[in-house]
Amino acid sequence: MKFILPLVFAMLPSVISSSAQASPRPYSLGVVLVVDQFRADYLMRFEEKFLPASANGYRGLMQKGAYFPLADHGLLQNMTGPGHAGILSGSYPYRNHISINWWYDRELKKEQYCVQDNHAKMIGSDGVVSTAKYGVSPRTFNATTIGDELKNVDRPTRVVSMALKDRAAILMGGKRADDVIWFDDKNCQWVTSDFYMKSLPEFAKKQNVSLKPKKNEKFSWGPFKDVNYCSKQSLQTPWAIDETFNLALSAVDELKLGRGKDTDLLLISLSSHDYLGHHMGPNDPNMEKMTLAEDKLISEFLGKLAKKLPNGMNDLFVVLTGDHGIPPMPKHIPTERLPAENIPSEVTPAIIEETLTKEFGKPKGGKWIEAMTEFQVYFNHEALDSAKITTTQAVNVCRPRLMKERYLDQVWSADEILRDRKVPAGEYGLVADRTLSYRSGDMILVFKPYHYSDDYPLTHMTMYSYDRYVPLIFWGKTFKPGMYRQIAHIVDIAPTLSSVLRVLPPAQSEGRILNEILR
Ligand SMILES: [Zn+2]
């Protein structure tokens, strides 16, 4: 003991000095960059064409960050609402309740948008936007995000979230974000919801002033000739990505993000990749053109951002990922060998009506189906009650007939899964369990691979690899660079960031900390 005591005392000064040197926060700014519809193979396919690693575009993030080529959203139906809801909450829709983009609300007897809030008002440069169809807010979102958790322990962090799409900005920002901004293309301006603030922040107003004169100007890019700025087509071009980054830099300047007392969060989703992808498909040369344009714009954005921070890139961490993928366009594959088809949306409901009428007679109210949205069927419950049948019985009658259709793989009863706990086998059961919530329809239709509905030219609504896998990169001084070939889960992002930022994981988080990438 005699020898040990002096040793302990001898160690004390070094222990004290190393903890005194340790920064209370590893980063002053975190950027979460989501590319909408960024299928996992976009980075793999075009890697050789990206800017050199030193430019800090896609290649730089891949080579200098902890890169998971495959990160899994793991949902039954992968789309923008559920995708963004999982990224910073670490939760699946069975808990966060954002299971699809549009669901049918039985009480309101209306289709309801995933972030719709009829009590909220859209706020633009001049106050309430009178042309908004409905208000939006995160009230339907039954979860918190990393930003919310930092604020829940009174950390002086600022959280700013933005995207062309309202649902993307809102579901990343969560409930307590300072500024959540998206684009109102009708009025060519950035807007917010009065859920967050009563007037638009100055940095967004400033951007709106710069947009105004552009509205009547025209430009050409890729497949678009002489389109007006702010038009629907212009949002499918890199111009809209550049505008999103300009808004972000304007926020950094005005709010002095990255120069506050704690780690600020700047959450950005790039929606244009998705808008273009729905029309072109991932194999179209214009999607390569778009990806290479993003590479350049990300490099420029990170370069400008670093210049605004006292210690440049050293102050910054970046997370890059996608919210879902996309299947190939049928015209891009030999469909006589690999069946792929865009099924007219009226076909399936007609079969269901005919089958149930044949079995049970004419329904009370005229129709057996009250609504059908995103491959989910909401039965007319009054008709089922008066015929004295349950939703599961109706599904069981429809199933043998529907399964004769070339495009259907599974027909499930949501009640059977959610209430009776008769869960489909294997991976089907996992994705159904994670995704279905009380907002889901009564009958769930699972299309075969490469088949979807013609509500869009091309869409992502399945659990297949092309819709569920996206890349995931963590870049910054606390992350070990390298390619991590194991599959990460999107719900791992939030707990991993919570570990780095020393805060509790979000309330509904169920992912794991990606400990293998942490220094
Ligand atoms: Zn989409």
GROMACS .gro file of N, CA and C and ligand atoms in nm, residues 36-37 78-80 101 165 167 271 273-275 277-278 323-326 456 458-460, ligand 1:
model
   67
   36ASP      N    1  -3.335   1.230  -5.105
   36ASP     CA    2  -3.466   1.163  -5.118
   36ASP      C    3  -3.462   1.066  -5.237
   37GLN      N    4  -3.500   0.942  -5.211
   37GLN     CA    5  -3.499   0.834  -5.312
   37GLN      C    6  -3.356   0.793  -5.349
   78ASN      N    7  -4.174   0.141  -4.812
   78ASN     CA    8  -4.072   0.244  -4.789
   78ASN      C    9  -4.104   0.368  -4.870
   79MET      N   10  -4.125   0.478  -4.799
   79MET     CA   11  -4.157   0.604  -4.866
   79MET      C   12  -4.112   0.722  -4.780
   80THR      N   13  -4.133   0.844  -4.832
   80THR     CA   14  -4.072   0.964  -4.770
   80THR      C   15  -4.114   0.988  -4.625
  101ASN      N   16  -4.749   0.749  -4.632
  101ASN     CA   17  -4.758   0.894  -4.658
  101ASN      C   18  -4.901   0.946  -4.644
  165LYS      N   19  -3.980   1.929  -4.947
  165LYS     CA   20  -4.102   1.860  -4.898
  165LYS      C   21  -4.127   1.891  -4.751
  167ARG      N   22  -4.308   1.715  -4.534
  167ARG     CA   23  -4.298   1.597  -4.446
  167ARG      C   24  -4.153   1.561  -4.414
  271SER      N   25  -3.489   1.698  -5.195
  271SER     CA   26  -3.608   1.632  -5.251
  271SER      C   27  -3.601   1.612  -5.403
  273HIS      N   28  -3.395   1.482  -5.610
  273HIS     CA   29  -3.355   1.349  -5.658
  273HIS      C   30  -3.479   1.260  -5.673
  274ASP      N   31  -3.570   1.270  -5.578
  274ASP     CA   32  -3.694   1.191  -5.580
  274ASP      C   33  -3.790   1.240  -5.688
  275TYR      N   34  -3.807   1.372  -5.696
  275TYR     CA   35  -3.900   1.426  -5.796
  275TYR      C   36  -3.860   1.380  -5.936
  277GLY      N   37  -3.653   1.120  -6.009
  277GLY     CA   38  -3.650   0.974  -6.016
  277GLY      C   39  -3.785   0.912  -6.045
  278HIS      N   40  -3.893   0.972  -5.996
  278HIS     CA   41  -4.027   0.918  -6.022
  278HIS      C   42  -4.061   0.920  -6.172
  323ASP      N   43  -3.394   0.826  -4.776
  323ASP     CA   44  -3.518   0.791  -4.703
  323ASP      C   45  -3.585   0.666  -4.759
  324HIS      N   46  -3.546   0.625  -4.880
  324HIS     CA   47  -3.599   0.504  -4.944
  324HIS      C   48  -3.532   0.493  -5.080
  325GLY      N   49  -3.560   0.387  -5.153
  325GLY     CA   50  -3.503   0.370  -5.288
  325GLY      C   51  -3.610   0.380  -5.395
  326ILE      N   52  -3.595   0.299  -5.500
  326ILE     CA   53  -3.687   0.304  -5.615
  326ILE      C   54  -3.665   0.179  -5.700
  456TYR      N   55  -4.838   0.682  -5.994
  456TYR     CA   56  -4.721   0.759  -6.037
  456TYR      C   57  -4.662   0.688  -6.159
  458LEU      N   58  -4.368   0.592  -6.171
  458LEU     CA   59  -4.285   0.490  -6.105
  458LEU      C   60  -4.287   0.523  -5.956
  459THR      N   61  -4.301   0.419  -5.872
  459THR     CA   62  -4.300   0.454  -5.730
  459THR      C   63  -4.242   0.343  -5.641
  460HIS      N   64  -4.211   0.384  -5.518
  460HIS     CA   65  -4.145   0.299  -5.419
  460HIS      C   66  -4.246   0.274  -5.308
  520ZN      ZN   67  -4.086   0.942  -5.384
   0.00000   0.00000   0.00000
